[in-house]
Coordinates of C-alpha atoms in Angstrom, one line a residue:
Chain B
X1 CA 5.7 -37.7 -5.7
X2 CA 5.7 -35.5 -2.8
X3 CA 4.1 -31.8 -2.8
X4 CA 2.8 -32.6 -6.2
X5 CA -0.8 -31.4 -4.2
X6 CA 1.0 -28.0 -3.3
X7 CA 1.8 -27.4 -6.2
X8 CA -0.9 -28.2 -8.3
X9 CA -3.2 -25.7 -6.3
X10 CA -0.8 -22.5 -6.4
X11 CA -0.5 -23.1 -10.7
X12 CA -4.7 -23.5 -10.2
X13 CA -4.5 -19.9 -8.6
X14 CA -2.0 -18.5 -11.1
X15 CA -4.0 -19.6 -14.3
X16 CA -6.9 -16.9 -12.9
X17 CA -6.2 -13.8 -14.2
X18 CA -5.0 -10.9 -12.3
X19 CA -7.5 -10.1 -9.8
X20 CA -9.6 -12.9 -10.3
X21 CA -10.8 -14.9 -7.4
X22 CA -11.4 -18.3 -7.8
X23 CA -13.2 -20.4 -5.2
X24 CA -10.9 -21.7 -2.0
X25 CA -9.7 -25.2 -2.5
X26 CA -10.7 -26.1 1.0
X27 CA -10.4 -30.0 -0.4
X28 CA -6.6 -29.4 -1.5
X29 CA -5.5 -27.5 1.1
X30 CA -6.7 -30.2 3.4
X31 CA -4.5 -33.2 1.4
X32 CA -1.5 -31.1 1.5
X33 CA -2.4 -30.9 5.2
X34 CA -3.3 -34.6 5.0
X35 CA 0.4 -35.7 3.1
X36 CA 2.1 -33.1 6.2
X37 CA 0.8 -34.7 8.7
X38 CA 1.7 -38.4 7.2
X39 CA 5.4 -37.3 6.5
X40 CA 5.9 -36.1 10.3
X41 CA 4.3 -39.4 11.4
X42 CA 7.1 -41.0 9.3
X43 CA 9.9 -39.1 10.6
X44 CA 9.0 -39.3 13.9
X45 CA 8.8 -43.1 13.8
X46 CA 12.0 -42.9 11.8
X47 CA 13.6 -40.2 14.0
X48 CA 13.0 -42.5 17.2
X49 CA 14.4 -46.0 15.5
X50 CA 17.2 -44.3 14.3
X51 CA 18.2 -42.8 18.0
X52 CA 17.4 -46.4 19.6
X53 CA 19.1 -48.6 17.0
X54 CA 21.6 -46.2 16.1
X55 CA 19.8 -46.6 12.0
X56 CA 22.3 -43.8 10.5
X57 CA 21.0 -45.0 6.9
X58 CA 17.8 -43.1 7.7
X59 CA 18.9 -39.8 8.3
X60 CA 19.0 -38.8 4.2
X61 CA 14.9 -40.1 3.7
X62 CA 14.3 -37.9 7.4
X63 CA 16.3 -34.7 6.2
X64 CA 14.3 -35.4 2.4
X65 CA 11.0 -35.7 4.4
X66 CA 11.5 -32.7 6.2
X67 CA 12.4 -31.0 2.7
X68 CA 8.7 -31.8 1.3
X69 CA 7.4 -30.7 4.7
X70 CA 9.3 -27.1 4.3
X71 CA 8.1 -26.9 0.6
X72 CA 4.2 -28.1 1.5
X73 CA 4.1 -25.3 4.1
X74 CA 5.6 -22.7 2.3
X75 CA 3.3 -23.6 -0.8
X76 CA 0.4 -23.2 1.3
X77 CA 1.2 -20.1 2.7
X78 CA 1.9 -19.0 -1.0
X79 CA -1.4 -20.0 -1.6
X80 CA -3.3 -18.4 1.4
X81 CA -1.0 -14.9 0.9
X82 CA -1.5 -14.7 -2.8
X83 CA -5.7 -14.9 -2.1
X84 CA -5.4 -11.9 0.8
X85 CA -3.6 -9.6 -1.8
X86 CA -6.5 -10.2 -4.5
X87 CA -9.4 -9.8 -1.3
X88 CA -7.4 -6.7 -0.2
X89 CA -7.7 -5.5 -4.4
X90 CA -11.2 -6.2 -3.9
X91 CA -11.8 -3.8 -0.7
X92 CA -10.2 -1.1 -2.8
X93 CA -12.5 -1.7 -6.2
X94 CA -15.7 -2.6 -4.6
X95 CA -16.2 -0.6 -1.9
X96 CA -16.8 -2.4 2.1
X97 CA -19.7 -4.5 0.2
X98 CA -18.7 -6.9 -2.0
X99 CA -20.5 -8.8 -4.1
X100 CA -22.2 -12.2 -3.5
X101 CA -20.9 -14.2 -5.9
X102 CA -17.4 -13.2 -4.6
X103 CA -17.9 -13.7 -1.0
X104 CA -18.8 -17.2 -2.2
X105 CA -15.5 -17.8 -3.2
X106 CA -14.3 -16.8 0.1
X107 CA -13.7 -19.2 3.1
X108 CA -14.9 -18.4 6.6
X109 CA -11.3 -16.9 7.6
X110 CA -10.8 -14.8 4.6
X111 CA -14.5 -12.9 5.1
X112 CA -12.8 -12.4 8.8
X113 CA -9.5 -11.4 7.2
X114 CA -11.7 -9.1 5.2
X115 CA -13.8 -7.8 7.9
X116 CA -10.8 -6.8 9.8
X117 CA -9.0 -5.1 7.0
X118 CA -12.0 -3.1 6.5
X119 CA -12.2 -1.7 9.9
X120 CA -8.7 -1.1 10.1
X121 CA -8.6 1.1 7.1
X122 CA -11.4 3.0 8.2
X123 CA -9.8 3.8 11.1
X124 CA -6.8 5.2 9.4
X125 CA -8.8 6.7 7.0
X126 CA -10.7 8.4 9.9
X127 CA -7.9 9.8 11.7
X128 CA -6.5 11.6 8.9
X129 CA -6.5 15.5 9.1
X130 CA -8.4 17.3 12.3
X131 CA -12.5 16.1 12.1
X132 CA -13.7 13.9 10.0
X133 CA -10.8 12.3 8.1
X134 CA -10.7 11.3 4.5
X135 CA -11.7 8.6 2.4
X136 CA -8.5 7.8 0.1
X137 CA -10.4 5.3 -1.8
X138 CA -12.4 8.1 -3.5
X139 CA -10.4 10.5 -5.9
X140 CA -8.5 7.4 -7.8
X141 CA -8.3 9.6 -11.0
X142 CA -6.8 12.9 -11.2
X143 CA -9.5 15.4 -11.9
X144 CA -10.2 15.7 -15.7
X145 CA -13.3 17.5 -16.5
X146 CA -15.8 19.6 -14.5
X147 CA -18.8 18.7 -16.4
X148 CA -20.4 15.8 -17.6
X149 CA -23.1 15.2 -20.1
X150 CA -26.7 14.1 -18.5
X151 CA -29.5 12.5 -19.9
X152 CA -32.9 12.8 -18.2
X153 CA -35.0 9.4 -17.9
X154 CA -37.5 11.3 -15.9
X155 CA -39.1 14.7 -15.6
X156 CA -37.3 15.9 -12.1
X157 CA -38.0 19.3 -12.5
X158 CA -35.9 21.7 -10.9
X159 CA -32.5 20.3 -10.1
X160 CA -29.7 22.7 -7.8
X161 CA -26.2 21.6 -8.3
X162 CA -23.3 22.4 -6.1
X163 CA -22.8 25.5 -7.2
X164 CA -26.1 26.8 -7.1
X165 CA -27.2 27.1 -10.2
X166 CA -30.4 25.7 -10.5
X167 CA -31.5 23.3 -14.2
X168 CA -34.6 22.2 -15.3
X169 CA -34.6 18.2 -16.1
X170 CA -36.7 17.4 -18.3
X171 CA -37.6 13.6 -19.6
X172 CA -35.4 12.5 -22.5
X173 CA -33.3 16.2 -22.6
X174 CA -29.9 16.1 -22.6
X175 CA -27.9 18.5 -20.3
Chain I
X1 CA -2.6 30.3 -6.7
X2 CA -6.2 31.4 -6.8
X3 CA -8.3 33.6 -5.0
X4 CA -10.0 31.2 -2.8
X5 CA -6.8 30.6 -1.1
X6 CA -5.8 33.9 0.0
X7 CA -9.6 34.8 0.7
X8 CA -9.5 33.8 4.4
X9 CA -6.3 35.8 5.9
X10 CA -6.5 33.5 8.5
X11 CA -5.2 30.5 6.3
X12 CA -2.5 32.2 4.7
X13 CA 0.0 31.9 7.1
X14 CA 0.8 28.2 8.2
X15 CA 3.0 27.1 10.8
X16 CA 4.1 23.2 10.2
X17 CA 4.1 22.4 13.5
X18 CA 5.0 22.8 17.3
X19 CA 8.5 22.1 17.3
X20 CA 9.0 24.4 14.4
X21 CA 10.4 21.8 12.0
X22 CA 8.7 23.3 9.0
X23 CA 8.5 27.2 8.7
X24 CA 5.4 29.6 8.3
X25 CA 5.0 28.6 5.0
X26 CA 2.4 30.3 2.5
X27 CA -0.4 27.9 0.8
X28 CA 1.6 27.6 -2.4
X29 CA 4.1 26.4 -1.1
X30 CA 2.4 24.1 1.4
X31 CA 0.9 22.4 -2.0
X32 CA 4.1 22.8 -3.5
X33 CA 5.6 20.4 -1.2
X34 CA 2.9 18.3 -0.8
X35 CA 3.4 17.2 -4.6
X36 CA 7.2 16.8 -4.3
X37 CA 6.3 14.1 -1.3
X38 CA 3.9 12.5 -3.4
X39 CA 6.1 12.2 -6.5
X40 CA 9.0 11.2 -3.7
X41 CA 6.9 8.8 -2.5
X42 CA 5.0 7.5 -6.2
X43 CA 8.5 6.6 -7.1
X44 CA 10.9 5.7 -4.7
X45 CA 10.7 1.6 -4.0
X46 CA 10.8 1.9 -0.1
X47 CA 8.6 4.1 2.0
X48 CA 9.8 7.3 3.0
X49 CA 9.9 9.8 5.9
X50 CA 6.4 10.3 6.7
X51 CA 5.1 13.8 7.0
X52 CA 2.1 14.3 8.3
X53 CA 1.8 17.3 9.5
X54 CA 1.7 18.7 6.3
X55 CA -0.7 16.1 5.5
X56 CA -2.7 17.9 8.4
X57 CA -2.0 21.4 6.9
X58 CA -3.0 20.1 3.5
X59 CA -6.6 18.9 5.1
X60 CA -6.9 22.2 7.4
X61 CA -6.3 24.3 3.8
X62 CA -8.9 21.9 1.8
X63 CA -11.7 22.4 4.6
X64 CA -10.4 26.6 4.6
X65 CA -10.7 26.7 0.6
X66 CA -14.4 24.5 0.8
X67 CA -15.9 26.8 3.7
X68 CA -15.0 30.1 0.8
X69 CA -16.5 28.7 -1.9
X70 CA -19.5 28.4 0.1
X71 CA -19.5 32.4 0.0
X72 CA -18.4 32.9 -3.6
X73 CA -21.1 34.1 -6.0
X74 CA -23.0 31.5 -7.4
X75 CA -22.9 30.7 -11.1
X76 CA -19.4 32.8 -10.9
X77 CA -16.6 31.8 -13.4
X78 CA -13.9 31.6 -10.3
X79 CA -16.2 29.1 -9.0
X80 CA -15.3 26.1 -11.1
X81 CA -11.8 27.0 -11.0
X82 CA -11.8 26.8 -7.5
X83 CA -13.9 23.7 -7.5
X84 CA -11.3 21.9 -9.8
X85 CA -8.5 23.2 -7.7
X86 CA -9.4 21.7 -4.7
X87 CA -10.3 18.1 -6.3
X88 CA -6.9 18.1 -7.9
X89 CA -5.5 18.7 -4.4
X90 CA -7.3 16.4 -3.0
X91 CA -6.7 13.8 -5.5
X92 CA -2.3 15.0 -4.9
X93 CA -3.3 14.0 -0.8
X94 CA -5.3 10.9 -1.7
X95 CA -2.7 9.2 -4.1
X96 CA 0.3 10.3 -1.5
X97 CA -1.7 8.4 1.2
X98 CA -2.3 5.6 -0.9
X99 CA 1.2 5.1 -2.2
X100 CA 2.3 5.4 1.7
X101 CA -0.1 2.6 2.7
X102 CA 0.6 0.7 -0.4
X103 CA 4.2 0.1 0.8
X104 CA 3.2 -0.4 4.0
X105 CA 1.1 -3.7 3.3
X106 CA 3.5 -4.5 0.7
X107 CA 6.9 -4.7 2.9
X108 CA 4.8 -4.9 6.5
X109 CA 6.9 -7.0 8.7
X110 CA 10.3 -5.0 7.5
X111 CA 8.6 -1.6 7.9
X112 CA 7.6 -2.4 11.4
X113 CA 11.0 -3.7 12.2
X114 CA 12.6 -0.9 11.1
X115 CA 9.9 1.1 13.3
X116 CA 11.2 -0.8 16.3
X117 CA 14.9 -0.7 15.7
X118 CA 14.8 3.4 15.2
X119 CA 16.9 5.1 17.7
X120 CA 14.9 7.7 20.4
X121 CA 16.0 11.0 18.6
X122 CA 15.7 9.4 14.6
X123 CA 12.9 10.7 12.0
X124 CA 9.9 8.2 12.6
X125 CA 8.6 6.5 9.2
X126 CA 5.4 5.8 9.9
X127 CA 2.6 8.4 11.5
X128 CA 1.1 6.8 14.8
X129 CA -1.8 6.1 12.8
X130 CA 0.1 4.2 10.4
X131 CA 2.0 2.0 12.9
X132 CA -1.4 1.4 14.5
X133 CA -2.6 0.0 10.8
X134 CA 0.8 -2.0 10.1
X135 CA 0.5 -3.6 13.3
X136 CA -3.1 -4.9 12.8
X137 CA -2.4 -6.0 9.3
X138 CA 0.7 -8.2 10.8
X139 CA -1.6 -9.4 13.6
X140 CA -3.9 -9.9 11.0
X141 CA -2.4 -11.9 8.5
X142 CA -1.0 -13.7 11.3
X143 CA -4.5 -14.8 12.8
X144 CA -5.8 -15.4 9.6
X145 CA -2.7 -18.0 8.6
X146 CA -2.7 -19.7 11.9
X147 CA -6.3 -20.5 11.7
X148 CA -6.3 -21.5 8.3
X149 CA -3.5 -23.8 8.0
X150 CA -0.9 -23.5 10.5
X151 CA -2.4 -24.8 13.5
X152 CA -3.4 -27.6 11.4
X153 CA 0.3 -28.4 10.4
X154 CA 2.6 -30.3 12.6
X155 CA 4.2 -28.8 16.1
X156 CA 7.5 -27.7 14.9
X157 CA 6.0 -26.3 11.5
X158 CA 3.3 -23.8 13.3
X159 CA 5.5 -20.6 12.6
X160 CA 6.0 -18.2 9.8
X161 CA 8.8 -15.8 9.8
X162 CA 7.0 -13.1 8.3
X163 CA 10.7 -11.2 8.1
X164 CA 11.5 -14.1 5.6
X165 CA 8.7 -14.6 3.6
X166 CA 7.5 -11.3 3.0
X167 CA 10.3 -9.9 0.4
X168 CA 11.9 -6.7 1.4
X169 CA 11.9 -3.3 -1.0
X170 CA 14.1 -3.8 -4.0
X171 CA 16.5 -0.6 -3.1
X172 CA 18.5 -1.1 -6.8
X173 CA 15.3 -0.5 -8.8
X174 CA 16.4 2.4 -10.7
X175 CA 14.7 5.7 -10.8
X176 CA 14.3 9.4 -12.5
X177 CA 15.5 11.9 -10.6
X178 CA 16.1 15.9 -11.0
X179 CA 19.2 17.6 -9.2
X180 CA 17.8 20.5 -6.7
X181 CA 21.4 21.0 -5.2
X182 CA 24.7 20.2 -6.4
X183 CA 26.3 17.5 -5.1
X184 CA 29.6 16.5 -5.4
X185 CA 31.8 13.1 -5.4
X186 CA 28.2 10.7 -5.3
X187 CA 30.0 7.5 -5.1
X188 CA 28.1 5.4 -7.9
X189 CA 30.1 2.5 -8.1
X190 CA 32.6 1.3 -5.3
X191 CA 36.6 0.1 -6.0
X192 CA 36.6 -3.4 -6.5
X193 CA 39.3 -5.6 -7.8
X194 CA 38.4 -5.6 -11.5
X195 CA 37.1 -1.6 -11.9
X196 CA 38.5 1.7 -10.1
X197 CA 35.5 3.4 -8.3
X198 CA 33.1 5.3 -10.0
X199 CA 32.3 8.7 -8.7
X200 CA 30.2 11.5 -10.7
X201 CA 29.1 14.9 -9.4
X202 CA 25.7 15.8 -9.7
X203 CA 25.2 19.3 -11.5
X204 CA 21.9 21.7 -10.1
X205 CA 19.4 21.3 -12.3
X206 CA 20.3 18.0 -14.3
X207 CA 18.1 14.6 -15.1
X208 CA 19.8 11.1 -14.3
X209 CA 19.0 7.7 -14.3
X210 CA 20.4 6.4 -11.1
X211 CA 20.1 3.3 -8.5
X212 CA 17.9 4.3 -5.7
X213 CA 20.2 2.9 -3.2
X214 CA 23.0 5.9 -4.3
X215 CA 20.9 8.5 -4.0
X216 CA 18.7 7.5 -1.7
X217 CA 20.1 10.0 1.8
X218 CA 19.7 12.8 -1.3
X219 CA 15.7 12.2 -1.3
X220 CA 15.3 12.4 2.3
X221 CA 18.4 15.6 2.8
X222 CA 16.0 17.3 -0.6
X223 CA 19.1 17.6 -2.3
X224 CA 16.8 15.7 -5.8
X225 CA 13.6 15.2 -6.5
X226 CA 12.8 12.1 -8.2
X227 CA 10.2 12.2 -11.3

């Protein structure tokens, strides 16, 4: 049956879990491409007897064949949007680097998708206020508490935090 | 609110902007509004009236309130306080942005239609920098989709219409709101042929559950706050 490809690759993307990026189905996207491409080929033969023989009996299979050729394409671009919402996520929890393993997962026109998006939002980010802007992907938690707790792996020495005070670090103290 | 703000005389008087839209307003009440837009803006479904000039008041008061703790007594109690103070502002600032740009990659084409449709003298939504940013996320998207698949996809199926596919802000979601002002006679329902309308007044100072799209010139008039 027709779209059955479409399909098939938008329920693959849904079964990884939210967030998740699996690796792009370059090989499915091309057969729904493939089965598109076939289906116009059809109509268009169809389309043409149909005006030169007056072949009225063909105009249900032309208006079905354009059907699966409306679904494929909008499957597809289900696909393709679904992914840029989970790369954007991934701007936003892994910084403007992201990770190997993920960037493997990505085909050439997402990294430039990616890429883009990044410079976009550091523009915006940039302009915000009078100088030097401000990074709104920093401060994703309200404030909680002031201090934290510290264990030294090293002797430092002396150690001035940012309000002046200055702490001695000492290997295996806690502070 | 603390010391650090009223430290600098300089920064205690701030005007909201040239064509004296917002009054001299002290810093209290500069952060005062800033959290009733964020909350505005956490929890209403479409995106709102932008406002950035206070978001540029909010940044000149941050870098004011950093520059005096520079001179405050080291090791001094206020210190902290201050320290904490500005990180929870500038976490209020951060999330407001956020939300803003949130909705604006969510509902993209429809914001930037509405952008283009506004009459001359109307309330711009978006700051200039945010319509810059909505436009290159549309353009984009739409590189990125062309290249990938739609170019490869026969002649007369090479388009998107990104006002279609995209879905726009859900503007029945129901949200929290608290009356500021009263308001009378809030239509709620309309007549129809099966119900008489449904009209309710809204008393100062009362909590409702209501459909955004009712209520929703109240947000933008400050007549409620939504929580």
């Amino acid at each position: 049956m027709f779209c059955e490809k479409a399909i098939e690759i938008i329920r693959e993307l849904h079964r990884m879990g939210d967030g998740q990026l699996p690796a792009f189905n370059e090989d499915g996207i091309r057969q729904v491409l493939e089965e598109m491409k076939a289906l116009y080929e059809q109509n268009q033969s169809d389309v043409n007897e149909a005006k030169s023989e007056g072949k009225s009996e063909l105009i249900p299979t032309i208006k079905f064949r354009h059907c699966c050729l409306l679904r494929n394409q909008r499957c597809i671009a289900a696909y393709l949007y679904d992914r840029l919402l989970r790369i954007r996520t991934l701007r936003w929890e892994y910084g403007s680097v992201l990770p190997t393993n993920i960037r493997f997962h990505m085909c050439a026109e997402e990294l430039e998708w990616f890429n883009q998006y990044k410079k976009s939002l550091a523009t915006f980010m940039r302009s915000l206020g009078g100088e030097e802007g401000l990074d709104i992907t920093q401060d994703m938690k309200p404030p909680k508490s002031l201090y934290i707790e510290v264990r030294c792996l090293k002797d430092h020495g002396e150690f001035e935090i940012d309000d002046g005070t200055i702490i001695l670090l000492k290997k295996n103290s806690q502070v | 609110i603390s010391d650090a703000m009223s430290d600098d005389h300089d920064a205690s008087d701030m005007s909201g902007g040239d064509d004296g839209q917002e009054d001299v307003m002290t810093p209290s009440e500069l952060i005062r509004k800033l959290e009733e837009a964020w909350l505005n803006e956490k929890f209403s479904p479409e995106l709102l009236e932008n406002k950035s000039e206070r978001v540029e008041c909010v940044m000149e008061q941050l870098t004011h309130m950093e520059a005096n703790l520079q001179r405050v007594r080291k090791g001094d109690m206020k210190a902290s306080v201050h320290r904490m103070e500005i990180d929870r502002i500038r976490y209020v600032l951060s999330s407001y942005l956020r939300s803003r740009l949130q909705k604006i990659e969510k509902f993209f084409p429809h914001v930037l239609e509405k952008e283009k449709s506004r009459a001359e003298g109307d309330a711009s939504f978006l700051s200039p920098e945010e319509f810059a940013f909505a436009k290159e996320y549309l353009a984009n998207t739409e590189t990125y989709l062309k290249a990938v698949a739609l170019k490869h996809m026969p002649p007369n199926l090479q388009t998107v219409d990104m006002l279609k596919a995209v879905p726009e802000p859900c503007l029945d979601s129901f949200v929290f709101l608290r009356v500021r002002a009263r308001q009378e006679n809030i239509l709620v329902e309309p007549e129809t042929d099966d119900q008489r309308e449904y009209v309710v007044d809204l008393d100062e100072g009362s909590q409702h559950l209501m459909r955004y799209r009712t209520i929703a010139p109240l947000v933008s008039s400050g007549a409620v706050q939504l929580i």
